[in-house]
Each structure stands twice: as C-alpha cells, then as structure tokens.
PDB file of C-alpha atoms and ligand atoms in Angstrom:
ATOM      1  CA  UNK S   1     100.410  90.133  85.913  1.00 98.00           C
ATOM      2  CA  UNK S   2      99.668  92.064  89.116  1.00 98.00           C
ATOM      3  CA  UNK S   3     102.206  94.323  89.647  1.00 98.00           C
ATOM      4  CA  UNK S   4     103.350  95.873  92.870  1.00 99.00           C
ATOM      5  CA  UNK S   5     105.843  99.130  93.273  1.00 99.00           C
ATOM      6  CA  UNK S   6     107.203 100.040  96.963  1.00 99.00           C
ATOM      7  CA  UNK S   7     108.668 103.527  97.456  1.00 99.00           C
ATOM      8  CA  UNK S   8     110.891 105.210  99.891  1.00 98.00           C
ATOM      9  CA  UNK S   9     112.569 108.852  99.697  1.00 98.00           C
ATOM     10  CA  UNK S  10     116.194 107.096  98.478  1.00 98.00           C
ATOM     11  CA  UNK S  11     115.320 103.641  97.211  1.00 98.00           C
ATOM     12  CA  UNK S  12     118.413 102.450  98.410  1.00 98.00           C
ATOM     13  CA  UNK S  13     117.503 101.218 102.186  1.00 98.00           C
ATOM     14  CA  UNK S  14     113.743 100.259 103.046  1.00 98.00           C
ATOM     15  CA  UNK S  15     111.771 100.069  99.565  1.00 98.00           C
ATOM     16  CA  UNK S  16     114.506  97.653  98.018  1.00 98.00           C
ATOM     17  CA  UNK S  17     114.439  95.253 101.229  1.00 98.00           C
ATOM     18  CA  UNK S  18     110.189  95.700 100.586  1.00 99.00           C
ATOM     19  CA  UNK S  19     110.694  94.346  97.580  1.00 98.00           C
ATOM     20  CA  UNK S  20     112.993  91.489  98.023  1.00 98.00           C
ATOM     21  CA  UNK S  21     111.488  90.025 100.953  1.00 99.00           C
ATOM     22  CA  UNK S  22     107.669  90.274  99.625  1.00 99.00           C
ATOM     23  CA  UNK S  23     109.231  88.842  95.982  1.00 98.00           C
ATOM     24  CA  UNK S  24     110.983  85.807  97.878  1.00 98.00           C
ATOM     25  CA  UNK S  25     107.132  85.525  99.809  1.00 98.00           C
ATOM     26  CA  UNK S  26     105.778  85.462  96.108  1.00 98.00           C
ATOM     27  CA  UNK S  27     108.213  82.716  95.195  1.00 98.00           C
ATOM     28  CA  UNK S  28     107.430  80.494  98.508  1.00 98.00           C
ATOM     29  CA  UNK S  29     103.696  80.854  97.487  1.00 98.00           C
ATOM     30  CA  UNK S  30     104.717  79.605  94.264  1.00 98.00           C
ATOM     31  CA  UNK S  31     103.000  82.675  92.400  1.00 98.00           C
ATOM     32  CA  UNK S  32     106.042  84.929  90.409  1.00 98.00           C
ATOM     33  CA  UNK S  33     104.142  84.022  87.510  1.00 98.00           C
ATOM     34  CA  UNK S  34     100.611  86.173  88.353  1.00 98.00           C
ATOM     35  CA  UNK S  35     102.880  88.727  90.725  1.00 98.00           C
ATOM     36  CA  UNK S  36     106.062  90.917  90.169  1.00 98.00           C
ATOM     37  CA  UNK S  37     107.549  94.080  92.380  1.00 98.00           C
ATOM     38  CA  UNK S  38     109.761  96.934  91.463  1.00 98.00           C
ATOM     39  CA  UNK S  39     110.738 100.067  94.015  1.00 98.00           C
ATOM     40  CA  UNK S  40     111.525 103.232  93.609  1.00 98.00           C
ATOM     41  CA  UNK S  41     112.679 106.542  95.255  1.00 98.00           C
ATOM     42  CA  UNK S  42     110.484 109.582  95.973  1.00 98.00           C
ATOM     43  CA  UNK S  43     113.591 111.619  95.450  1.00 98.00           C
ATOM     44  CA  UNK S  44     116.720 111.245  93.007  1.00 98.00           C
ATOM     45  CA  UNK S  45     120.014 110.866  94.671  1.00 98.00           C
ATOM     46  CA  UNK S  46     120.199 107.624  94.432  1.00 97.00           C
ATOM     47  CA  UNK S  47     119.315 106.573  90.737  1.00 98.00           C
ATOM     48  CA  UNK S  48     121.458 103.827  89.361  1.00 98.00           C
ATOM     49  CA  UNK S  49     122.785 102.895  93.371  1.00 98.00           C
ATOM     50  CA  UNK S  50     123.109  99.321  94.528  1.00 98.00           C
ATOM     51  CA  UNK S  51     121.029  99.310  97.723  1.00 98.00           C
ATOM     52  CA  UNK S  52     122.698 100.264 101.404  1.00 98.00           C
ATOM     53  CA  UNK S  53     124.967  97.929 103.542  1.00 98.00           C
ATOM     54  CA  UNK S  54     122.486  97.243 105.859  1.00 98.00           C
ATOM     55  CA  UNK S  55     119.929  96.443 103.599  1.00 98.00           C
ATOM     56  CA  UNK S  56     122.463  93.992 101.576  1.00 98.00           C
ATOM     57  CA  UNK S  57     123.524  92.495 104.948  1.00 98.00           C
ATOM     58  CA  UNK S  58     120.106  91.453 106.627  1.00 98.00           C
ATOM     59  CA  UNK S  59     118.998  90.328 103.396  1.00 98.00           C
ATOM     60  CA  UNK S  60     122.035  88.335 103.021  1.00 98.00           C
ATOM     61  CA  UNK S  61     121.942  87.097 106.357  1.00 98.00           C
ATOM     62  CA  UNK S  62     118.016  85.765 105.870  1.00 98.00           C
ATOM     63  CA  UNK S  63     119.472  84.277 102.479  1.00 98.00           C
ATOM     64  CA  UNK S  64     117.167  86.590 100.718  1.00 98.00           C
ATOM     65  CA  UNK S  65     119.005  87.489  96.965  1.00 98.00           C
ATOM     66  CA  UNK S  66     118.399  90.894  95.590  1.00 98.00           C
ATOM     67  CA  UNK S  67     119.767  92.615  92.164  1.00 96.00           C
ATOM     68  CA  UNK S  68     117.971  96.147  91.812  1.00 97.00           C
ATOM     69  CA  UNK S  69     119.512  99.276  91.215  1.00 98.00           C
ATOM     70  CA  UNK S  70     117.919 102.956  92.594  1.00 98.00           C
ATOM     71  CA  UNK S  71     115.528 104.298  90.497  1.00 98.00           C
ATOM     72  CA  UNK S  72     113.129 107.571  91.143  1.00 98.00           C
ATOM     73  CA  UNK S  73     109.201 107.503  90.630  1.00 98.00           C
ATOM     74  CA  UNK S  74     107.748 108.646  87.909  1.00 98.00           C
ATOM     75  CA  UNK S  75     104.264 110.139  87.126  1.00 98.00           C
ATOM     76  CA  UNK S  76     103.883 106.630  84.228  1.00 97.00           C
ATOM     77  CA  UNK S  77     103.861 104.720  87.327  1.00 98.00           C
ATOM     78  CA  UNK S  78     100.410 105.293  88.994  1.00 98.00           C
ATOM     79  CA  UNK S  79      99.257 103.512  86.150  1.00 98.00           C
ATOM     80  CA  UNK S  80     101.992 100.834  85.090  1.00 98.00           C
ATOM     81  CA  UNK S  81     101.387  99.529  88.938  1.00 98.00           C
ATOM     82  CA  UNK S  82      97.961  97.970  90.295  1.00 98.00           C
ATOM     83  CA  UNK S  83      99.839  98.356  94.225  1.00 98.00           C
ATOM     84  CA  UNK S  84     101.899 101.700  94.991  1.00 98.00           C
ATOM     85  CA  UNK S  85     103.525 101.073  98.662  1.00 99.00           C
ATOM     86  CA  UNK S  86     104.641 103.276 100.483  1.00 99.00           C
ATOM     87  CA  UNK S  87     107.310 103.250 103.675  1.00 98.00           C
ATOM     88  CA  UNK S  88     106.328 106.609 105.416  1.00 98.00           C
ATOM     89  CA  UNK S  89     103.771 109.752 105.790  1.00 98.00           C
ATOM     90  CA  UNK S  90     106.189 111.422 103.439  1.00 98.00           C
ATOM     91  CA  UNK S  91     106.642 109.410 101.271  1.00 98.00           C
ATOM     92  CA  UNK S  92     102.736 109.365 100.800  1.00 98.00           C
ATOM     93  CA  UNK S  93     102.272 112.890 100.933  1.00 98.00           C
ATOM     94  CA  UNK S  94     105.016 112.639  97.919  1.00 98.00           C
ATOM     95  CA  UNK S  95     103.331 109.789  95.396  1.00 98.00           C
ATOM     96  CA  UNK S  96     100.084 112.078  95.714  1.00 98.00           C
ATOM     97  CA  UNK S  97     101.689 114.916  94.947  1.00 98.00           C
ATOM     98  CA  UNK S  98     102.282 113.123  91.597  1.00 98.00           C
ATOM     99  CA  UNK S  99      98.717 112.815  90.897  1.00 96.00           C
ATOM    100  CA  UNK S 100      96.055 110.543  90.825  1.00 95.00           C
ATOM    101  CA  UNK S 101      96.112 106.734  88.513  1.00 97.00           C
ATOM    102  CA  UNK S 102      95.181 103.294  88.259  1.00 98.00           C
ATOM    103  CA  UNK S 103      97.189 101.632  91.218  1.00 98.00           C
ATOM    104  CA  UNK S 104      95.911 101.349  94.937  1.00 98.00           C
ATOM    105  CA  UNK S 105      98.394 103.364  97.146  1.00 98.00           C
ATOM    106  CA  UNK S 106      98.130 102.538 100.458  1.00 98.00           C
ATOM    107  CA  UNK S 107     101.347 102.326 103.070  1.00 98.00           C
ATOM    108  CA  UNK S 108     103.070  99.343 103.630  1.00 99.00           C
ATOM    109  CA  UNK S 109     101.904  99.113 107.570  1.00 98.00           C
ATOM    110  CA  UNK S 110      98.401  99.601 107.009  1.00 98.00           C
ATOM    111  CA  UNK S 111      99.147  95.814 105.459  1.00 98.00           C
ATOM    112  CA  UNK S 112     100.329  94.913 109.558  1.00 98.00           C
ATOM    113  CA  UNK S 113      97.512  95.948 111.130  1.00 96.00           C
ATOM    114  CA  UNK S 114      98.969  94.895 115.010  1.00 96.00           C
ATOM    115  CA  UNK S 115     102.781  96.583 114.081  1.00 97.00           C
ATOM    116  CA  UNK S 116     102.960  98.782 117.156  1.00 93.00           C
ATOM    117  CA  UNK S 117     103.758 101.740 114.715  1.00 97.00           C
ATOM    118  CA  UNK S 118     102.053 102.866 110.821  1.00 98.00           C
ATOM    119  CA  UNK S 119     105.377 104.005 109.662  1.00 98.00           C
ATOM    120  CA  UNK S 120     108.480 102.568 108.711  1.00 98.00           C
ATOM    121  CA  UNK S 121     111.221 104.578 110.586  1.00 98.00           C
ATOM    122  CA  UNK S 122     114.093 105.303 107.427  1.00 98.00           C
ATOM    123  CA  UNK S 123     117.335 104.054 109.002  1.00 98.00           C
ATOM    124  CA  UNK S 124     119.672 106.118 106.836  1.00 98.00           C
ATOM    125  CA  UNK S 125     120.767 108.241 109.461  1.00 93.00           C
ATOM    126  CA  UNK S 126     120.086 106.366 112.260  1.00 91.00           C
ATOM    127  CA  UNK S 127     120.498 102.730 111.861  1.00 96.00           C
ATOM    128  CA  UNK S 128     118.071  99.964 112.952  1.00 97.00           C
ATOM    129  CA  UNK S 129     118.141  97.859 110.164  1.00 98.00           C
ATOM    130  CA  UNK S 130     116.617  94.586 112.593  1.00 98.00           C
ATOM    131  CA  UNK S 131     113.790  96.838 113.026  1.00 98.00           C
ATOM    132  CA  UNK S 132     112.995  98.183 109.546  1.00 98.00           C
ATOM    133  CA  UNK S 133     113.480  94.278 108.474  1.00 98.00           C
ATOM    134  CA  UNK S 134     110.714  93.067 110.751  1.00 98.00           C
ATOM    135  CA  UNK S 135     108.088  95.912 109.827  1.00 98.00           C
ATOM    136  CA  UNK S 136     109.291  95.048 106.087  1.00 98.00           C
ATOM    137  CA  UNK S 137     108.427  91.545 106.655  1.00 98.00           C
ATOM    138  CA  UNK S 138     105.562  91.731 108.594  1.00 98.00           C
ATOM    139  CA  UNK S 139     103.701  94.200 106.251  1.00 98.00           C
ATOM    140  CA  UNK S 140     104.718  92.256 102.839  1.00 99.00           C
ATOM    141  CA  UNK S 141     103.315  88.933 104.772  1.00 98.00           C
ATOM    142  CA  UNK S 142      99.586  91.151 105.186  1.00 98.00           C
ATOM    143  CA  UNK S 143     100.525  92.842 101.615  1.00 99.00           C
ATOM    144  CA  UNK S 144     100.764  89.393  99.856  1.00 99.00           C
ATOM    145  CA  UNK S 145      97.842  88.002 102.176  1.00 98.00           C
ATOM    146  CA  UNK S 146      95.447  91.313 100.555  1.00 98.00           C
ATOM    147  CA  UNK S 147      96.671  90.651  97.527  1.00 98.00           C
ATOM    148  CA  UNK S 148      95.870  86.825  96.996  1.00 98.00           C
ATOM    149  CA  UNK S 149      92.426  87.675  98.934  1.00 98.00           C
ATOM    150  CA  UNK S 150      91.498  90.404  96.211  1.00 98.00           C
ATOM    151  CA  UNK S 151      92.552  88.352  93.422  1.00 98.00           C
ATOM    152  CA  UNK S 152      91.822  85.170  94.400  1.00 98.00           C
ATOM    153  CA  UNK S 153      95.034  83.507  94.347  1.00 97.00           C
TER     154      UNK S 153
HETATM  155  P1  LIG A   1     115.459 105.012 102.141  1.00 57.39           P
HETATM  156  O1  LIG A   1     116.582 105.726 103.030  1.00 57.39           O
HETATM  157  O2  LIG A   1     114.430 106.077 101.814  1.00 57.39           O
HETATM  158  O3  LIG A   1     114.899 103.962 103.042  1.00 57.39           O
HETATM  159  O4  LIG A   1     116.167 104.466 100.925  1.00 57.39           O
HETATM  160  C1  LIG A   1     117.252 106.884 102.610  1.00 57.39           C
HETATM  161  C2  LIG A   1     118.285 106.795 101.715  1.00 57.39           C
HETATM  162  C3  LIG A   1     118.987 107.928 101.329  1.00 57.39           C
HETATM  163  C4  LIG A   1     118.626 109.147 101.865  1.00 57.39           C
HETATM  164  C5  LIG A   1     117.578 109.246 102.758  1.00 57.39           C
HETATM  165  C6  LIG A   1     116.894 108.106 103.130  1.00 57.39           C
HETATM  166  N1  LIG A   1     119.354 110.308 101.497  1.00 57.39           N
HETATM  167  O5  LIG A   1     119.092 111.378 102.098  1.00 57.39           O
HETATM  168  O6  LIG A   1     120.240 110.247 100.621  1.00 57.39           O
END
C-alpha cells in the first residue's frame, strides 16, 4: 500500500479537503487498493474535530463524501507514510522540525507546477474556500499523476 499523509496547522480546513478530493481521484482511477490518505494537523487544537463548514460544504457540493476526524502529526509518521504533503511554508518548516524519515515531503503545489501561487492560502480566518478547493484539486490531480508515474500504476 502506498500511503499518503497531507498536513495543515488545524487539520480541520485544507488538509482534510486534500485528502478527500485526491482519495475520490484514487477511487475514479480505480486504485484504493495500492493507495490510501490520512491528514493531520501541525498543531493540536483541533484533535478529534469534524472538519470546518466550508470544507464540508464544497465537498458536499462536488458530491465528494468525507468521514475524518482532526488529528495532530506525530514524529511515527515520517515513517508510517511514503508521501508527507504539505499545504504551506509553515507547515513545512513544522514536519521538519520533527525530524527526518522514510516518506517524501514535498508541498502539495509543487504537485501544480502552473498554480499561479506555491502555497495554499489557510482560509480559517479569511474565507476563500472556492480558492483553496481549486489549488486542492489541482495539486492532488499532479500528486496522483507523480505518484502512478513513480510506481508505475
Ligand atoms: P487549516 O486551517 O490549517 O487549513 O485546518 C486552520 C484551522 C484552525 C486554525 C488555523 C488554521 N486555528 O487557529 O485554530
């Protein structure tokens, strides 16, 4: 199984919508038997939280299902994971800071090579759920793409 782990700072807005739209990508391609995704928070406010409204509600509205619950990262996953992704600079800066293991960590954008930005902006504060969704998409699209190409799936 290759297994794939997206991180934000909450895990309750960007790295849960990660995960259900590049696990509903998996199931198109007809692979959620070789590939599975988790996410988790760089910090721990969140832990046992069912993800934001705005996360539930584009998700919903692109009849994308999701079940997770918040969950922090811990130092056991740079090596339970072969793919640690990662929304933002910080939250980068924060998985390293854990130390070094087994799993690639790369951000998520680096996957969407002609986004016009390499981070995704954390709409907690601020909204802009549309636009988070479309980096979200168009980086698990490159993600899964990398992923089949390294593999070959
Ligand atoms: P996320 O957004 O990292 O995309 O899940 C946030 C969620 C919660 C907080 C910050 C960002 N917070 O400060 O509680």
């Amino acid at each position: 199984m290759i297994r794939v782990l997206f991180v934000c700072l909450g895990n309750i807005c960007r790295s849960p919508m990660a995960e259900a739209v590049f696990m509903h990508l998996v199931r198109e391609a007809g692979l959620e038997n070789k590939i599975e995704a988790d996410s988790a928070g760089t910090g721990s406010w969140h832990i046992d939280s069912v993800p934001h409204p705005g996360t539930l509600g584009i998700l919903e509205a692109k009849g994308i299902p999701y079940e997770g619950l918040g969950r922090q990262i811990k130092r056991d996953d740079l090596d339970k994971f072969d793919y640690i992704v990662t929304m933002d600079d910080e939250n980068l800066r924060n998985v390293r800071r854990l130390g070094k293991g087994r799993a690639k960590v790369a951000p998520l954008l680096d996957y969407a090579p002609h986004a016009e930005i390499r981070e995704v902006p954390d709409p907690y504060f601020d909204g802009g759920f549309d636009v988070v969704y479309h980096l979200v998409h168009e980086g698990a699209v490159g993600l899964l793409a990398a992923i089949r190409q390294e593999h070959g799936l």
